[in-house]
Short mmCIF file of C-alpha atoms and ligand atoms in Angstrom, two decimals:
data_model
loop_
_atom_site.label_atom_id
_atom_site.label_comp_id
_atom_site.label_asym_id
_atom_site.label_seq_id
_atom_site.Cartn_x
_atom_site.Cartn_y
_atom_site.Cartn_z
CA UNK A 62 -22.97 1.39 -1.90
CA UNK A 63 -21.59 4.76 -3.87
CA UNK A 64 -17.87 5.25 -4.25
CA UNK A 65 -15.60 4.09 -1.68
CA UNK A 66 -11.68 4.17 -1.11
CA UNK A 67 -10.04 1.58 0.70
CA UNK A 68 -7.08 2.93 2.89
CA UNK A 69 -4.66 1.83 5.59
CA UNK A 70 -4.64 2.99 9.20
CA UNK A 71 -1.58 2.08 10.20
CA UNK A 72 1.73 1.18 8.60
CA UNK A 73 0.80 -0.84 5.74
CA UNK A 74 -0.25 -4.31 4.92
CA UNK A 75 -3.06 -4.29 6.92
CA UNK A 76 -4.85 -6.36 4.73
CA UNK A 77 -6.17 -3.75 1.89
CA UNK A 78 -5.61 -5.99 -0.81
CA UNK A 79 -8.17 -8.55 0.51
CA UNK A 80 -10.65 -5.79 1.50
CA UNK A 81 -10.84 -4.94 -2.41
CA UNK A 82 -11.29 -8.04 -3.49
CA UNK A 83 -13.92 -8.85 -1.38
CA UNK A 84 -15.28 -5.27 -1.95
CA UNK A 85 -15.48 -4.97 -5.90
CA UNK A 86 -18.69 -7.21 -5.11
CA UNK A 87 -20.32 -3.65 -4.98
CA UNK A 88 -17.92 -2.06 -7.32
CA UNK A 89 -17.48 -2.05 -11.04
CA UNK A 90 -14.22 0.13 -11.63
CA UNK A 91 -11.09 -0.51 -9.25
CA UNK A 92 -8.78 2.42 -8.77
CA UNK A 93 -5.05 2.81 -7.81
CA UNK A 94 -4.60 5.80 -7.65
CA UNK A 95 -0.94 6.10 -5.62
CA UNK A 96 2.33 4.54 -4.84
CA UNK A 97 3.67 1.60 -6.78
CA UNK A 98 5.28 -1.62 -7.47
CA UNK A 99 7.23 -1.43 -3.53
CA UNK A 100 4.78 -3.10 -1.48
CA UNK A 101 2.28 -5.91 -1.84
CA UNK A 102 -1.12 -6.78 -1.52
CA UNK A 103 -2.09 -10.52 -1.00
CA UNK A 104 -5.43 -11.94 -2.30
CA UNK A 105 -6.79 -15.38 -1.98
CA UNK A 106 -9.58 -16.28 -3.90
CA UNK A 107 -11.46 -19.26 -5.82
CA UNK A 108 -8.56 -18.43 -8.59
CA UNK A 109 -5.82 -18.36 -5.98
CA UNK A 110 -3.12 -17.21 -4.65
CA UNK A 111 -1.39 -14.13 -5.79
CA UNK A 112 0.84 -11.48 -4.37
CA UNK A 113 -0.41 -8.16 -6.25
CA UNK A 114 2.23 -5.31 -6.62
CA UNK A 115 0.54 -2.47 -8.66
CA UNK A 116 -1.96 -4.53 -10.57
CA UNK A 117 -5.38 -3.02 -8.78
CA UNK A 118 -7.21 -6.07 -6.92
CA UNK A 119 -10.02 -6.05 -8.92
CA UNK A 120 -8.06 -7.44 -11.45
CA UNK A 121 -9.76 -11.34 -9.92
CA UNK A 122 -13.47 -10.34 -10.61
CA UNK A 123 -15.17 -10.75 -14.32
CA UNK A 124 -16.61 -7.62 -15.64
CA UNK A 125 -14.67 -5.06 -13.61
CA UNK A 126 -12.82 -2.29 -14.97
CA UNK A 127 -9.34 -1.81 -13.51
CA UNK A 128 -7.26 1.57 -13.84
CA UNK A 129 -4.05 2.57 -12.51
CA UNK A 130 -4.27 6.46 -12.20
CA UNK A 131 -2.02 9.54 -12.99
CA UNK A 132 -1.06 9.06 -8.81
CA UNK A 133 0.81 6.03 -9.18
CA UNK A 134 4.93 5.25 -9.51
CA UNK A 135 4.55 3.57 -13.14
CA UNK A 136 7.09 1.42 -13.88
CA UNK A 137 6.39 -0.59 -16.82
CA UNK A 138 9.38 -3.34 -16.42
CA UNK A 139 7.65 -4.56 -13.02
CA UNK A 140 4.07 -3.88 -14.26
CA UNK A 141 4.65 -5.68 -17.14
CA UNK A 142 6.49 -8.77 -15.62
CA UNK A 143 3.46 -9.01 -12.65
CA UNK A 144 0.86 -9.11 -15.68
CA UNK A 145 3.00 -12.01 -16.92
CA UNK A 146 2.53 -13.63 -13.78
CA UNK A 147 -0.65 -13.47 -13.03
CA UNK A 148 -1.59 -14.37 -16.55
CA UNK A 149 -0.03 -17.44 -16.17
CA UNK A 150 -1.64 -18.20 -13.48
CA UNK A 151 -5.05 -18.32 -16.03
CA UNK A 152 -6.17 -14.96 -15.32
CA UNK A 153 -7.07 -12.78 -18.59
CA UNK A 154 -5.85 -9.38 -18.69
CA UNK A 155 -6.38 -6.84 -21.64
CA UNK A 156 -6.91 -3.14 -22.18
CA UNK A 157 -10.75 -4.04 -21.61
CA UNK A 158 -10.28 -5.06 -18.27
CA UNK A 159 -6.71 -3.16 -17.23
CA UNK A 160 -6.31 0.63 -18.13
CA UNK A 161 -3.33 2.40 -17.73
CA UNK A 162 -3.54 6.66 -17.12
CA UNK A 163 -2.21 8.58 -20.22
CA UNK A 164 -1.25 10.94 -17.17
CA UNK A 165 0.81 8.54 -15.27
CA UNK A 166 4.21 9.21 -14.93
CA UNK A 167 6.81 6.91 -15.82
CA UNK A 168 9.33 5.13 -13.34
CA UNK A 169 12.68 4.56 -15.17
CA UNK A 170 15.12 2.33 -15.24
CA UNK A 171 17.72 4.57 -13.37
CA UNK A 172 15.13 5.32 -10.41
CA UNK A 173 15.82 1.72 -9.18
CA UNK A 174 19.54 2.45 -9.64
CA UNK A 175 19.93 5.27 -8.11
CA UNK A 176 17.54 4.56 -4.86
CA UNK A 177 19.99 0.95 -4.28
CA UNK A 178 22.96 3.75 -4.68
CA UNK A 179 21.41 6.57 -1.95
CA UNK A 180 20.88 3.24 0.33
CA UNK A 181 23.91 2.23 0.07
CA UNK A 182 25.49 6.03 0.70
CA UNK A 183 23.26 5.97 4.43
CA UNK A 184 25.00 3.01 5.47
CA UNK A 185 23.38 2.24 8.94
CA UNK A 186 21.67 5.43 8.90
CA UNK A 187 19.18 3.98 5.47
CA UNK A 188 15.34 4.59 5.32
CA UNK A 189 14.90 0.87 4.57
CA UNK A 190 13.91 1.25 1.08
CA UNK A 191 12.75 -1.66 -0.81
CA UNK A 192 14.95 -0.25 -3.65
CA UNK A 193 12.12 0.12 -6.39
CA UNK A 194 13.05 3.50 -6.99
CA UNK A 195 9.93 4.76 -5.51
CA UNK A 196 11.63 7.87 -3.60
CA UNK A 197 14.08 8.91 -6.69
CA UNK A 198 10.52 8.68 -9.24
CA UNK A 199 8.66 10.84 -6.75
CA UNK A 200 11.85 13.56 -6.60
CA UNK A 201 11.49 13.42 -10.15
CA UNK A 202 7.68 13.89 -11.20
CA UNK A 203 8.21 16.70 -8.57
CA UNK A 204 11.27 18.19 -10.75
CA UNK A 205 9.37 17.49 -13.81
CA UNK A 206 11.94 14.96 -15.16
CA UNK A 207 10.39 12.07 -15.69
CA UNK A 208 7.84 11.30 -18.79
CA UNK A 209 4.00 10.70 -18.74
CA UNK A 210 2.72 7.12 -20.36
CA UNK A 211 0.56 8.69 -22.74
CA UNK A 212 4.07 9.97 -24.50
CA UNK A 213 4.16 6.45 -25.88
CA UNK A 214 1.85 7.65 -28.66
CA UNK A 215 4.68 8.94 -30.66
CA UNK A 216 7.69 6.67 -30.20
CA UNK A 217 10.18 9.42 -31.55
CA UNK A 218 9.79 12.29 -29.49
CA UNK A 219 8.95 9.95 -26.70
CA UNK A 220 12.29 8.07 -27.08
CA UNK A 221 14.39 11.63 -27.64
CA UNK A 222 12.66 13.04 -24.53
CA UNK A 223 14.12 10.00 -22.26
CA UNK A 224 17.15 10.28 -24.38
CA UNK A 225 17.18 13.87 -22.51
CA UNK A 226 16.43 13.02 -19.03
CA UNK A 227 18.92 9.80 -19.40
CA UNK A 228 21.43 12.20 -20.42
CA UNK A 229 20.53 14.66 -17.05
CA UNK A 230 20.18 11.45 -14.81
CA UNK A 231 24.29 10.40 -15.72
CA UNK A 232 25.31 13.96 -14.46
CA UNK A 233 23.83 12.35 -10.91
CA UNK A 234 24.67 8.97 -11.56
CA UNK A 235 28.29 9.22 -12.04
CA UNK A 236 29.18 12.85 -10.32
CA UNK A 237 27.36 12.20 -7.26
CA UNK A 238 28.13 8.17 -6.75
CA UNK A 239 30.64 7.87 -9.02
CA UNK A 240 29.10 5.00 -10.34
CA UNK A 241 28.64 3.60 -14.43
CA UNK A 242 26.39 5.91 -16.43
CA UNK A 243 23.22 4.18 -17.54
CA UNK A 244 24.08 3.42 -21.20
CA UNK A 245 21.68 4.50 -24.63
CA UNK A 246 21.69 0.75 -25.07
CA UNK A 247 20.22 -0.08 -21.90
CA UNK A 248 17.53 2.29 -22.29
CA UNK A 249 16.86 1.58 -25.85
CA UNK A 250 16.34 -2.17 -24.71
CA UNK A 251 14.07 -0.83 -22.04
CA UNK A 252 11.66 1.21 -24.16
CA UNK A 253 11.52 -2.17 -26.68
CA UNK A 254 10.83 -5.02 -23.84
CA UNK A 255 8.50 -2.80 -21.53
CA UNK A 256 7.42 0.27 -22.33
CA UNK A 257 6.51 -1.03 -25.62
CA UNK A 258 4.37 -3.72 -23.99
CA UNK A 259 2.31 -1.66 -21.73
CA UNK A 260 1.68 0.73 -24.52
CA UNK A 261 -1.84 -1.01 -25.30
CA UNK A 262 -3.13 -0.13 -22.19
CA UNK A 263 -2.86 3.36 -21.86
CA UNK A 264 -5.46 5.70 -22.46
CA UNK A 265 -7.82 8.68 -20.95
CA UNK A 266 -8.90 7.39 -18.17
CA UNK A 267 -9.69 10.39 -16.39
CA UNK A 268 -12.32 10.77 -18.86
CA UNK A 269 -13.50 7.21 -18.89
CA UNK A 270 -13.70 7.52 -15.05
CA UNK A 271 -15.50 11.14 -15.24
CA UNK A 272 -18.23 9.46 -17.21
CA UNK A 273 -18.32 6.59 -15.08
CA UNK A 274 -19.31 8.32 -12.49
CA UNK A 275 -21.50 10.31 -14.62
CA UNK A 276 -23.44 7.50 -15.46
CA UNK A 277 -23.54 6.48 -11.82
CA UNK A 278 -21.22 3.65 -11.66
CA UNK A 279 -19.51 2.73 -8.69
CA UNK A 280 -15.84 2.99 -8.15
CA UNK A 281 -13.56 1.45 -5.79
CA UNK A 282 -10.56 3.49 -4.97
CA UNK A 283 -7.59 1.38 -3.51
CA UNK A 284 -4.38 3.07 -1.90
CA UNK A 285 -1.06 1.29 -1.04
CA UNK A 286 0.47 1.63 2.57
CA UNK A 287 -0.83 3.64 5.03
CA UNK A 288 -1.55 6.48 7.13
CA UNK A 289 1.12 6.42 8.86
CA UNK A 290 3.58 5.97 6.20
CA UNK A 291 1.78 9.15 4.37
CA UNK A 292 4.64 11.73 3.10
CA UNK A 293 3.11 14.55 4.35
CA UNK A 294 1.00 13.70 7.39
CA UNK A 295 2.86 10.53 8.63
CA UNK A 296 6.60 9.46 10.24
CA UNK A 297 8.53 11.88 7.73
CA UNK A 298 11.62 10.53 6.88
CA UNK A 299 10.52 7.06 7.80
CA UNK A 300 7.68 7.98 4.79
CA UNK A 301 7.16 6.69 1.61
CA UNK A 302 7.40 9.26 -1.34
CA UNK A 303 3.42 9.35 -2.14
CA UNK A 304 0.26 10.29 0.08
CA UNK A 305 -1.32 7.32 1.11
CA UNK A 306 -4.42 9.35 2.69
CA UNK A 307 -8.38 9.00 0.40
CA UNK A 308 -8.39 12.63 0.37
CA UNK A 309 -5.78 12.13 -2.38
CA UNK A 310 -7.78 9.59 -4.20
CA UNK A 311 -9.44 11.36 -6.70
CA UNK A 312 -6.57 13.91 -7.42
CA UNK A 313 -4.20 10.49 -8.44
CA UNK A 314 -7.02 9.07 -9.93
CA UNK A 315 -7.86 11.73 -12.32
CA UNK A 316 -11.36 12.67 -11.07
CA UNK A 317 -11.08 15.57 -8.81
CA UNK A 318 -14.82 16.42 -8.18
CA UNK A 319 -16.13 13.06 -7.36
CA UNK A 320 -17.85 12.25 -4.40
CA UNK A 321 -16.73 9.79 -1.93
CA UNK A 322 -19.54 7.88 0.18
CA UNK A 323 -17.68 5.15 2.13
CA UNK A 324 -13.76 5.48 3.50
CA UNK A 325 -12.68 2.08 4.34
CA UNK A 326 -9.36 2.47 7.25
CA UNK A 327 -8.10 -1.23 7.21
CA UNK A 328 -6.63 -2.10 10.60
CA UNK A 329 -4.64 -4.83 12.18
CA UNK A 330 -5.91 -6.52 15.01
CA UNK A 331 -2.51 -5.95 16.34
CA UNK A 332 1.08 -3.66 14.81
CA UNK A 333 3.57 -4.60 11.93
CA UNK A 334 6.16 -2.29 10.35
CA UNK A 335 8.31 -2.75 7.63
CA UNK A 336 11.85 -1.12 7.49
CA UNK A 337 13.26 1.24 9.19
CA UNK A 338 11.70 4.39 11.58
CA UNK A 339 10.10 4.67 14.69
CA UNK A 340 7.75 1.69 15.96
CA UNK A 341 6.67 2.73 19.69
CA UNK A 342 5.01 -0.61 20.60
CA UNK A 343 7.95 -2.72 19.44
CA UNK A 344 8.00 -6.38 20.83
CA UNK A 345 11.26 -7.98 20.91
CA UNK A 346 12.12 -12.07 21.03
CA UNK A 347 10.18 -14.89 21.91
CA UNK A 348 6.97 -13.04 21.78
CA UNK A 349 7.61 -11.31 18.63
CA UNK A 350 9.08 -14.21 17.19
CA UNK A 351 5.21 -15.98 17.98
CA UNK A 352 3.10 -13.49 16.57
CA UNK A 353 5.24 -12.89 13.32
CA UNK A 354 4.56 -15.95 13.02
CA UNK A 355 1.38 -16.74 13.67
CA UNK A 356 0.62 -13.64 11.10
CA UNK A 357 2.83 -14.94 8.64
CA UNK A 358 4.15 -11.40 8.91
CA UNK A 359 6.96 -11.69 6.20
CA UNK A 360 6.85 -8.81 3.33
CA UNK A 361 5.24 -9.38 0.02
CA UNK A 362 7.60 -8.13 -1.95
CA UNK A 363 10.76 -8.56 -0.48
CA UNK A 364 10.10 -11.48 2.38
CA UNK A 365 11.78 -9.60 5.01
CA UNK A 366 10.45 -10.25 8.63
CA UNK A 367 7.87 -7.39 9.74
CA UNK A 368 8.83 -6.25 13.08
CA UNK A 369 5.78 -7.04 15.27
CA UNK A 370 4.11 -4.96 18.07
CA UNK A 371 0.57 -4.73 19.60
CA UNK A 372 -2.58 -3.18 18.46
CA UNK A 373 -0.96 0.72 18.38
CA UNK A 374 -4.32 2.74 19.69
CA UNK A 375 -2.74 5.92 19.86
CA UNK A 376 -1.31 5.49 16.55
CA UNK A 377 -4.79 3.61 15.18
CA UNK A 378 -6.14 6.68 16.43
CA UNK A 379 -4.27 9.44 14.43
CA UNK A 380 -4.01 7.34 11.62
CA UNK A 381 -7.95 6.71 11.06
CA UNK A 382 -8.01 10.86 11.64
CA UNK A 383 -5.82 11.17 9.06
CA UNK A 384 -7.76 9.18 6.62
CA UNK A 385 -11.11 10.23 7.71
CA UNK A 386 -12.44 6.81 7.96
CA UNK A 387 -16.27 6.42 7.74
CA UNK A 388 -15.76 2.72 8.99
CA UNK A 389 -13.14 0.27 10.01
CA UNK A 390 -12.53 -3.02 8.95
CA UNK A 391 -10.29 -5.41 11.59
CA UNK A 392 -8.81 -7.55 10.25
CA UNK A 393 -6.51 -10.74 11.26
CA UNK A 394 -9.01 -11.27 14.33
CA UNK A 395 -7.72 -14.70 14.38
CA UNK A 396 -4.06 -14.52 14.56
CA UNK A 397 -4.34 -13.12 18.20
CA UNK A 398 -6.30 -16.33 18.97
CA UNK A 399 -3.23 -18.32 20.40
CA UNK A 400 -2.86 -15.91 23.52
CA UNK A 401 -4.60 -16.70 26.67
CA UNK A 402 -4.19 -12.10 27.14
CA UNK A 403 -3.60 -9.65 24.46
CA UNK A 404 -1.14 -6.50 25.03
CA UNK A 405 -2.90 -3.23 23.73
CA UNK A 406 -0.96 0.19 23.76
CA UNK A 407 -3.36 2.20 25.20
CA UNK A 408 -1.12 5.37 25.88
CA UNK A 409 2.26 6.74 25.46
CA UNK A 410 4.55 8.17 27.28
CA UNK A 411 6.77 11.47 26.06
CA UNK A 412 9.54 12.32 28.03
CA UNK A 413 7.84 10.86 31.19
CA UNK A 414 4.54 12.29 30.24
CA UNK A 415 1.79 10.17 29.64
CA UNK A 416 -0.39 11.71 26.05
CA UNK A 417 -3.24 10.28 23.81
CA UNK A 418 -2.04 12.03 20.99
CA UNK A 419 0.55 10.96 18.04
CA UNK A 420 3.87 12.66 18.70
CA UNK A 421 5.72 14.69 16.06
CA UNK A 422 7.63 12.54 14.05
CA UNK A 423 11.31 13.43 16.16
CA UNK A 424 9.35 12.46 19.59
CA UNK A 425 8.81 9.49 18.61
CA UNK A 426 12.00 8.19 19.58
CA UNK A 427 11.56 9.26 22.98
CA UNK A 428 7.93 8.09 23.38
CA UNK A 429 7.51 4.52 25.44
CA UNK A 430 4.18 2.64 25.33
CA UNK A 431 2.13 2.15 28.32
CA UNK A 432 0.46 -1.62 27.44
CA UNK A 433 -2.85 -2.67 29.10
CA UNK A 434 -3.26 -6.84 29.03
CA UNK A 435 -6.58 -7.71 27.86
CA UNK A 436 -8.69 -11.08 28.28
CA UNK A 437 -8.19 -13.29 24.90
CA UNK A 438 -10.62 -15.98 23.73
CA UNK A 439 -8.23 -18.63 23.23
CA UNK A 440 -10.31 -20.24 20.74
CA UNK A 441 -10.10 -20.57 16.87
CA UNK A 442 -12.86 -18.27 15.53
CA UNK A 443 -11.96 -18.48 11.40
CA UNK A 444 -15.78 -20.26 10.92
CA UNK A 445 -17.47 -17.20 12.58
CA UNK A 446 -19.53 -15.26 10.15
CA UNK A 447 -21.54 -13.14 12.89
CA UNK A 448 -20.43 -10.96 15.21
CA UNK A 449 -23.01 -12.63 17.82
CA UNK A 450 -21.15 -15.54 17.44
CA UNK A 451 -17.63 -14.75 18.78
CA UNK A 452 -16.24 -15.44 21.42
CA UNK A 453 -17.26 -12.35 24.31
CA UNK A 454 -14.02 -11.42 24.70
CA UNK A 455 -13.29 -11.22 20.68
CA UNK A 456 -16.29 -9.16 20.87
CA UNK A 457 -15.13 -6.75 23.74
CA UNK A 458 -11.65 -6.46 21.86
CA UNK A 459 -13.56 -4.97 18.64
CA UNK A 460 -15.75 -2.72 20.75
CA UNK A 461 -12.16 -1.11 22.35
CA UNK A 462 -11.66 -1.05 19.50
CA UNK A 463 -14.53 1.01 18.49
CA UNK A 464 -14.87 3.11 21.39
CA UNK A 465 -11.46 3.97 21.76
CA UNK A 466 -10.92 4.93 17.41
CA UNK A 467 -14.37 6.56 17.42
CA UNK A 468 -15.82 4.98 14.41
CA UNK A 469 -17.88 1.94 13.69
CA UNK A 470 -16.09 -1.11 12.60
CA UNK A 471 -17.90 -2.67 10.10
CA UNK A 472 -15.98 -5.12 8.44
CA UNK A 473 -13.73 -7.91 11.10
CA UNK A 474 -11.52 -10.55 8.92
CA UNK A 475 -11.23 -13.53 10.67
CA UNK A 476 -9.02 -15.38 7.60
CA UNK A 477 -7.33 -14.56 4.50
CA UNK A 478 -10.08 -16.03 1.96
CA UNK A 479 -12.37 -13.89 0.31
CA UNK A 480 -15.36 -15.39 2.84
CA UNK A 481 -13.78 -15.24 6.23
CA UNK A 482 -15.48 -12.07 6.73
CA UNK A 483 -17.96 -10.66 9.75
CA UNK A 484 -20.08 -7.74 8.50
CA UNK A 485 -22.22 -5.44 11.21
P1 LIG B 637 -2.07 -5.12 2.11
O1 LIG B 637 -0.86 -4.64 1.43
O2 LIG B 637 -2.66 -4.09 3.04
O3 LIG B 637 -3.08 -5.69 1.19
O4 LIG B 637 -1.63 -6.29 3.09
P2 LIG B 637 -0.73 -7.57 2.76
O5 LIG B 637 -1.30 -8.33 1.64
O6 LIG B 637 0.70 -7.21 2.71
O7 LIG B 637 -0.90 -8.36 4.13
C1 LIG B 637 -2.02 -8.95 4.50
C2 LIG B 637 -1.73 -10.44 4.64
O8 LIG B 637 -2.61 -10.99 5.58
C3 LIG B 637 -1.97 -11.23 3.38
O9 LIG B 637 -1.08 -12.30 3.34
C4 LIG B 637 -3.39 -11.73 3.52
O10 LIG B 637 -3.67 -12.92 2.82
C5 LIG B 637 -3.47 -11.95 4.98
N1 LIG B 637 -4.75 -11.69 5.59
C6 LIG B 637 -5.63 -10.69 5.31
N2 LIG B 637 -6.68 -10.74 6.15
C7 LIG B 637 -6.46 -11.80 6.98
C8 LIG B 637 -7.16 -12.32 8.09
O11 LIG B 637 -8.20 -11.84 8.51
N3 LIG B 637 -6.59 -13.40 8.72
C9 LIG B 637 -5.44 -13.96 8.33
N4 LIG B 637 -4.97 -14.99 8.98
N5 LIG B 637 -4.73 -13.46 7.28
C10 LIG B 637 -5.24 -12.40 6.63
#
């Protein structure tokens, strides 16, 4: 299959996480290569059920390498307390099968702090963080003034360099917010009960991933979020901090000149947003209330209800663009199985003026969508494992699907498990 990079289309939690499980099949080294701990992936598999935060997916499958890259937000309190969790849940986990970028930056204690004290300083006019410090790490990579994992290898000047940048943090902490300085204690207990534990893991894995690919081994890249949530190409403010697009893959995964065969957009079969921003295709009450919950659409990591919309194809559009998908996968076919006809956005409208193209970010608010009602199948399809098999109109909804995006969609997910999967 070659290298491939599994991306989202639209806003996130589209399904990646279950798309790399069932993908490392053909993969032996799972990548994440930006992003962090802030959202979730869900994967259900013979082992279970598990909500995955940074931990790559691949982390389910014997004999695969997993790596988190020099992209990602590292924060080794969370990373180190999802390991925890997952082991006890009988999965084995060691610096054979889980490798941690000497080149990854560190997310700190304060980040956290101070990204709950910026929300809290917006009042009503907040991004919606998830308050995992994601935004305050990213300022701070930028700013060079946070520390890289590989420090760990000597303890001393690693602890005296955060002993710096916890000193430079306070300045912020209490001049700006006029809140409690983060204490020497509190960090000192911080380097001992995480960073300490995730030392084990961390190593070159640039250069273990350079000679994997080398040696012709295939790699698996996985990104968090999605195209539309990129920091540079998607709803700035309403961002994250990170880029979210495969061309960034192997720049945060420490492997700049490797070739990518297969980019993997994950789509919804219909629209869900978390937090705050600009969501054209909004649905509101009873009929958002049915499809929320008919998709289960509550947020990995923080359980807050996803506000709901339908398929987005102007946005689906842009957002495969921006990722230069190769192929699609649908997935979550068979949530829109309860409705006799499906709304699709086909168009919006700007200002009275009707456009195929994604607005700049500040139009959005003034954009409306124009919704087109299409035939459903009204029947439960979860047991269909060809595409001959569904239901015509499920059939006709992929092939709009298709024809309107402009690339093939190869992969439709009819369930969550690892097998409820139509390939064409
Ligand atoms: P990710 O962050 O992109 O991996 O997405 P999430 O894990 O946040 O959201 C996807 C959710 O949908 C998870 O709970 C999955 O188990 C579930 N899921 C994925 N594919 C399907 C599908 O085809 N059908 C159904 N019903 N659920 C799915």
């Amino acid at each position: 299959m070659g290298n491939s990079v599994v991306v989202g289309v639209n806003w996130g939690d589209e399904g990646k996480g279950r798309m790399v499980d069932l993908l490392t099949e053909d993969h032996e080294i799972v990548v994440r290569y930006q992003g962090g701990g802030n959202a979730g992936h869900t994967v259900i598999n013979e082992k279970g059920k598990f909500a995955l935060h940074l931990l790559p997916s691949g982390i389910f499958r014997d004999g695969v390498v997993n790596i988190l890259g020099n992209g990602v937000a590292l924060d080794p309190e969370n990373l180190w307390k999802e390991i925890e969790e997952v082991r006890a849940k009988g999965i084995v986990i060691t610096p054979e099968n889980l490798k941690i970028s000497d080149r990854a930056s560190l997310l700190l204690p304060w980040h956290r702090l101070q990204d709950a004290l910026e929300e809290q300083r917006l009042k009503e006019k907040k991004y919606g963080s998830t308050k995992q410090g994601i935004a305050p790490f990213y300022s701070d990579k930028y700013q060079k003034k946070t520390a890289m994992a590989g420090e760990m290898a000597d303890p001393e000047a690693f602890a005296a360099h955060l002993e710096e940048l916890r000193e430079w943090k306070n300045l912020t902490i209490t001049g700006v917010y006029g809140a409690e300085p983060f204490s020497r204690k509190a960090l000192e207990d911080w380097i001992r009960e995480y960073a300490e534990k995730i030392r084990p893991f961390v190593c070159d894995t640039g250069s273990y991933l350079r000679e994997a690919d080398a040696a012709g081994r295939h790699i698996l890249f996985e990104a968090q979020l999605g195209a539309l949530r990129d920091l540079d190409l998607g709803i700035y403010p309403y961002t994250t901090s990170s880029t979210t697009l495969a061309a960034y893959a192997p720049v945060g995964a420490g492997v700049p000149a490797v070739r990518i065969e297969n980019v993997i957009g994950v789509v919804k079969a219909y629209s869900t947003c978390v937090g705050e921003g600009p969501f054209v295709g909004e649905m509101t009450g009873e009929e958002a209330d049915r499809l929320r919950e008919a998709g289960a659409e509550y947020g990995a990591k923080t359980g807050r209800p996803r506000r709901v919309g339908p398929l987005d194809l102007v946005a689906t559009r842009y957002g495969a663009a921006m990722q230069g998908a190769s192929a699609l996968a649908v997935t979550k076919l068979d949530v829109l199985s309860y409705l006799e006809q499906i709304p699709v956005c086909v168009k919006y409208r700007v200002d009275g003026v009707l456009t195929d193209e994604f607005p700049f970010p500040t139009l959005l608010d003034r954009a409306e969508p124009v919704i087109r009602t299409v035939k459903g199948w009204h029947c439960d399809i979860s047991g269909v494992r060809r595409f001959e098999d569904l239901p015509q109109a499920a059939q006709d909804y992929i092939l709009m699907i298709e024809a309107s995006v402009c690339r093939p969609v190869k992969y439709i997910s009819v369930g969550p498990e690892r097998e409820s999967i139509i390939l064409r």
